[in-house]
Amino acid sequence: LHDALPIVHDELGNKLTRITVLSEILGTKMDNTQCDQKKLLEQIKQNASSLYNGTKDILWALDPQSDNLYEILNHIRDFGKELFLDTPVEFEFKGIDESLSEVKLPMEYSRNIPMIFKELLNNILKHSHATKVNINLDEIHKNGIHLTLTDNGCGFDSAQASDERNGLANMKLRMAEVGGDCQVASQSGEGCQVSFQVPLKQPSFFKSLFQSRNRDDSTTGFPSRREEISSPEKTVGESSN
């Protein structure tokens, strides 16, 4: 499967690029009176572009090398950097460490988590008028992680917001796919903050992760995680009974 993914990506990319180029050529052969036809061509180009980008995300999620927390978070960071390049928005993602590659995760994580953040970041660029966007990996322990996304944009009244209009329903649905939860806090004129609690279903992988980090404490200054390993934590959604 891994060897076939680049072939599928290249073949599909070439065909969709050809559709886009042919649409542009056809557009140049139309006169100004053919407004309806030009609108249809533009829709064809947009759909081809969306299909290409969506397929790239699917192929990335299928790649066995994308099965860990580091690759997922780094993928989101790379997307944000590219999205906000040459825009007035300052983007930063804090807390990513290569040792997170030890945290292996099922494919539904690599499929859903990047899609959540991509939709959020696209909406911020389109609608928020923000100049600063930050994602923080605030906490990581043997049962889960806590992430926050904040922007300094125009915000909205989250109490009055429609899930469907703001894409919140889709975001919550994707979080439910990995057993997580998200909370949105926003007020008009005061930006927005989205908090994510994501359970990690394979905590056994944390043993080597934290052992590695503890060994490096003396040289890297990375805070010790021994106390987190020994403290009884609950996975998000676990009953308190």
C-alpha positions as MATLAB code, in Angstrom:
seq = 'LHDALPIVHDELGNKLTRITVLSEILGTKMDNTQCDQKKLLEQIKQNASSLYNGTKDILWALDPQSDNLYEILNHIRDFGKELFLDTPVEFEFKGIDESLSEVKLPMEYSRNIPMIFKELLNNILKHSHATKVNINLDEIHKNGIHLTLTDNGCGFDSAQASDERNGLANMKLRMAEVGGDCQVASQSGEGCQVSFQVPLKQPSFFKSLFQSRNRDDSTTGFPSRREEISSPEKTVGESSN';
ca = [
       0.000    0.000    0.000;
       2.758    2.442    0.948;
       4.506    1.971   -2.417;
       1.245    2.467   -4.333;
       0.254    5.747   -2.670;
       2.689    7.997   -4.607;
       1.551    6.416   -7.873;
      -2.119    7.070   -7.080;
      -1.303   10.614   -5.964;
       0.675   11.433   -9.123;
      -1.805    9.844  -11.514;
      -4.809   11.555   -9.977;
      -2.958   14.851   -9.683;
      -1.986   14.780  -13.350;
      -5.545   14.087  -14.482;
      -7.070   16.797  -12.295;
      -4.433   19.289  -13.394;
      -5.303   18.485  -17.002;
      -9.003   19.153  -16.278;
      -8.074   22.541  -14.805;
      -5.819   23.477  -17.743;
      -8.385   22.424  -20.339;
     -11.039   24.435  -18.513;
      -8.826   27.510  -18.613;
      -8.164   27.042  -22.334;
     -11.870   26.671  -23.037;
     -12.518   29.821  -21.005;
     -10.237   31.843  -23.266;
     -12.264   30.737  -26.291;
     -15.512   32.111  -24.873;
     -16.713   35.638  -25.433;
     -18.145   37.993  -22.827;
     -21.717   37.041  -23.663;
     -21.265   33.473  -22.401;
     -21.479   34.299  -18.706;
     -23.363   31.153  -17.687;
     -20.868   28.902  -19.436;
     -17.952   30.687  -17.745;
     -19.549   30.195  -14.357;
     -19.869   26.458  -15.051;
     -16.212   26.285  -16.062;
     -15.202   28.019  -12.861;
     -17.200   25.477  -10.872;
     -15.428   22.650  -12.726;
     -12.038   24.151  -11.822;
     -13.006   24.619   -8.177;
     -14.374   21.084   -7.898;
     -11.235   19.632   -9.489;
      -9.070   21.569   -7.024;
     -11.193   20.476   -4.047;
     -11.085   16.854   -5.186;
      -7.308   16.978   -5.522;
      -6.803   18.488   -2.069;
      -9.293   16.095   -0.478;
      -7.615   13.113   -2.098;
      -4.219   14.266   -0.853;
      -5.597   14.286    2.694;
      -7.016   10.778    2.300;
      -3.768    9.406    0.865;
      -1.776   11.087    3.623;
      -4.011    9.489    6.273;
      -3.597    6.058    4.624;
       0.195    6.336    4.641;
       1.556    4.114    7.459;
       4.108    6.825    8.249;
       1.240    9.113    9.322;
       0.191    6.840   12.188;
       1.691    8.869   15.037;
       0.980   12.045   16.988;
       4.046   13.914   15.753;
       3.147   13.473   12.076;
      -0.469   14.518   12.708;
       0.456   17.713   14.559;
       3.296   18.529   12.177;
       0.924   18.065    9.235;
      -1.430   20.629   10.790;
       1.467   23.028   11.430;
       2.689   22.743    7.824;
      -0.828   23.371    6.528;
      -1.180   26.475    8.716;
       2.170   27.882    7.604;
       1.260   27.421    3.951;
      -2.284   28.745    4.385;
      -1.230   31.976    6.099;
       1.876   32.564    3.976;
       1.813   36.046    2.398;
      -1.202   37.045    4.490;
      -1.396   39.511    7.411;
      -1.906   36.568    9.797;
       0.879   35.494   12.150;
       0.582   31.736   12.743;
       2.318   29.659   15.411;
       2.005   26.091   16.687;
       3.706   25.445   20.033;
       4.472   22.210   21.836;
       5.371   19.837   18.996;
       8.281   17.544   19.768;
       9.749   14.783   17.598;
       9.497   12.332   20.488;
       5.721   12.382   19.894;
       6.385   10.045   16.962;
       6.474    7.290   19.607;
       2.741    7.773   20.176;
       1.123    5.491   17.613;
      -2.521    6.155   16.771;
      -5.294    4.516   14.716;
      -6.091    5.841   11.260;
      -9.244    7.666   12.390;
      -6.945   10.115   14.199;
      -4.851   10.942   11.143;
      -8.047   11.301    9.117;
     -10.203   13.386   11.465;
      -7.902   15.595   13.535;
      -6.160   17.324   10.595;
      -9.521   17.868    8.888;
     -10.886   19.607   11.996;
      -7.995   22.045   12.158;
      -7.895   22.645    8.414;
     -11.552   23.666    8.420;
     -11.041   25.904   11.426;
      -7.963   27.589    9.963;
      -9.686   28.129    6.617;
     -12.665   29.713    8.373;
     -10.375   31.991   10.376;
      -8.674   33.191    7.204;
     -11.971   33.768    5.413;
     -14.117   35.278    8.143;
     -12.328   36.317   11.337;
     -10.106   39.244   10.207;
      -7.535   37.908   12.689;
      -3.876   38.922   12.685;
      -2.691   36.232   15.112;
      -3.553   32.545   15.244;
      -2.030   30.170   17.790;
      -2.321   26.438   18.354;
      -0.886   25.056   21.585;
      -0.311   21.518   22.723;
      -1.073   22.448   26.329;
      -0.951   19.063   27.998;
      -0.050   15.488   27.217;
      -0.391   12.538   29.560;
      -0.807    8.796   29.241;
      -4.534    9.019   28.535;
      -4.871   12.039   26.282;
      -3.860   15.457   25.052;
      -5.269   18.946   25.386;
      -5.008   21.360   22.449;
      -6.212   24.942   22.115;
      -6.628   27.099   19.034;
      -6.991   30.856   19.569;
      -7.293   33.854   17.288;
      -7.608   37.608   17.867;
     -10.265   38.106   15.203;
     -13.737   39.607   15.275;
     -15.214   36.645   17.159;
     -18.900   35.798   17.385;
     -21.538   35.161   20.008;
     -20.986   31.454   20.643;
     -24.202   31.249   22.672;
     -26.212   32.326   19.631;
     -24.139   30.591   16.955;
     -25.651   27.907   14.761;
     -23.603   24.706   14.649;
     -24.427   24.235   10.984;
     -23.595   27.801    9.945;
     -20.224   27.836   11.672;
     -19.183   24.282   10.859;
     -19.303   23.410   14.559;
     -21.514   20.369   14.028;
     -19.041   18.854   11.584;
     -16.151   19.575   13.949;
     -17.937   17.918   16.876;
     -18.832   14.934   14.707;
     -15.198   14.421   13.730;
     -14.111   14.727   17.356;
     -16.683   12.102   18.304;
     -15.027    9.754   15.785;
     -11.937    9.677   18.018;
     -13.892    9.795   21.279;
     -12.897   13.379   22.026;
     -14.609   16.619   22.915;
     -14.292   20.283   21.941;
     -15.512   23.523   23.464;
     -15.850   26.888   21.710;
     -15.578   30.174   23.606;
     -16.086   33.416   21.696;
     -17.633   36.859   21.970;
     -18.134   39.485   19.311;
     -15.019   41.599   18.991;
     -12.938   39.409   21.317;
     -11.609   36.620   19.136;
     -12.225   32.923   19.557;
     -10.795   29.970   21.465;
     -11.468   26.305   20.700;
     -10.329   23.716   23.240;
      -9.875   20.047   22.394;
      -9.641   17.039   24.691;
      -8.403   14.076   22.662;
      -8.082   10.627   24.268;
      -5.164    8.460   23.225;
      -6.338    4.893   22.804;
      -2.942    3.215   22.913;
      -1.267    4.480   26.105;
       1.218    1.587   26.086;
       3.249    3.530   23.554;
       3.795    6.237   26.166;
       6.207    4.065   28.146;
       9.005    4.470   25.597;
       8.012    8.086   24.927;
       8.304    9.197   28.528;
      11.375    7.062   29.196;
      13.055    8.792   26.257;
      12.042   12.233   27.474;
      13.162   11.500   31.036;
      16.563   10.346   29.788;
      16.924   13.617   27.907;
      15.898   15.850   30.840;
      19.464   16.552   31.919;
      20.586   17.640   28.451;
      17.526   19.197   26.873;
      15.837   20.794   29.840;
      12.550   19.114   28.877;
      10.333   18.865   31.991;
      10.166   15.443   33.604;
       7.016   13.393   32.891;
       7.504   10.810   35.667;
       4.829   12.371   37.836;
       2.372   12.268   34.921;
       3.057    8.569   34.396;
       2.361    7.713   38.010;
      -0.680    9.952   38.469;
      -4.097    8.320   37.865;
      -5.610   10.081   34.821;
      -8.922    9.347   33.145;
      -9.465    9.117   29.430;
     -11.848   11.748   28.071;
     -15.379   10.452   28.326;
     -14.542    7.891   31.031;
     -17.091    7.643   33.791;
     -16.087    9.013   37.163;
     -17.915    6.187   38.928;
];
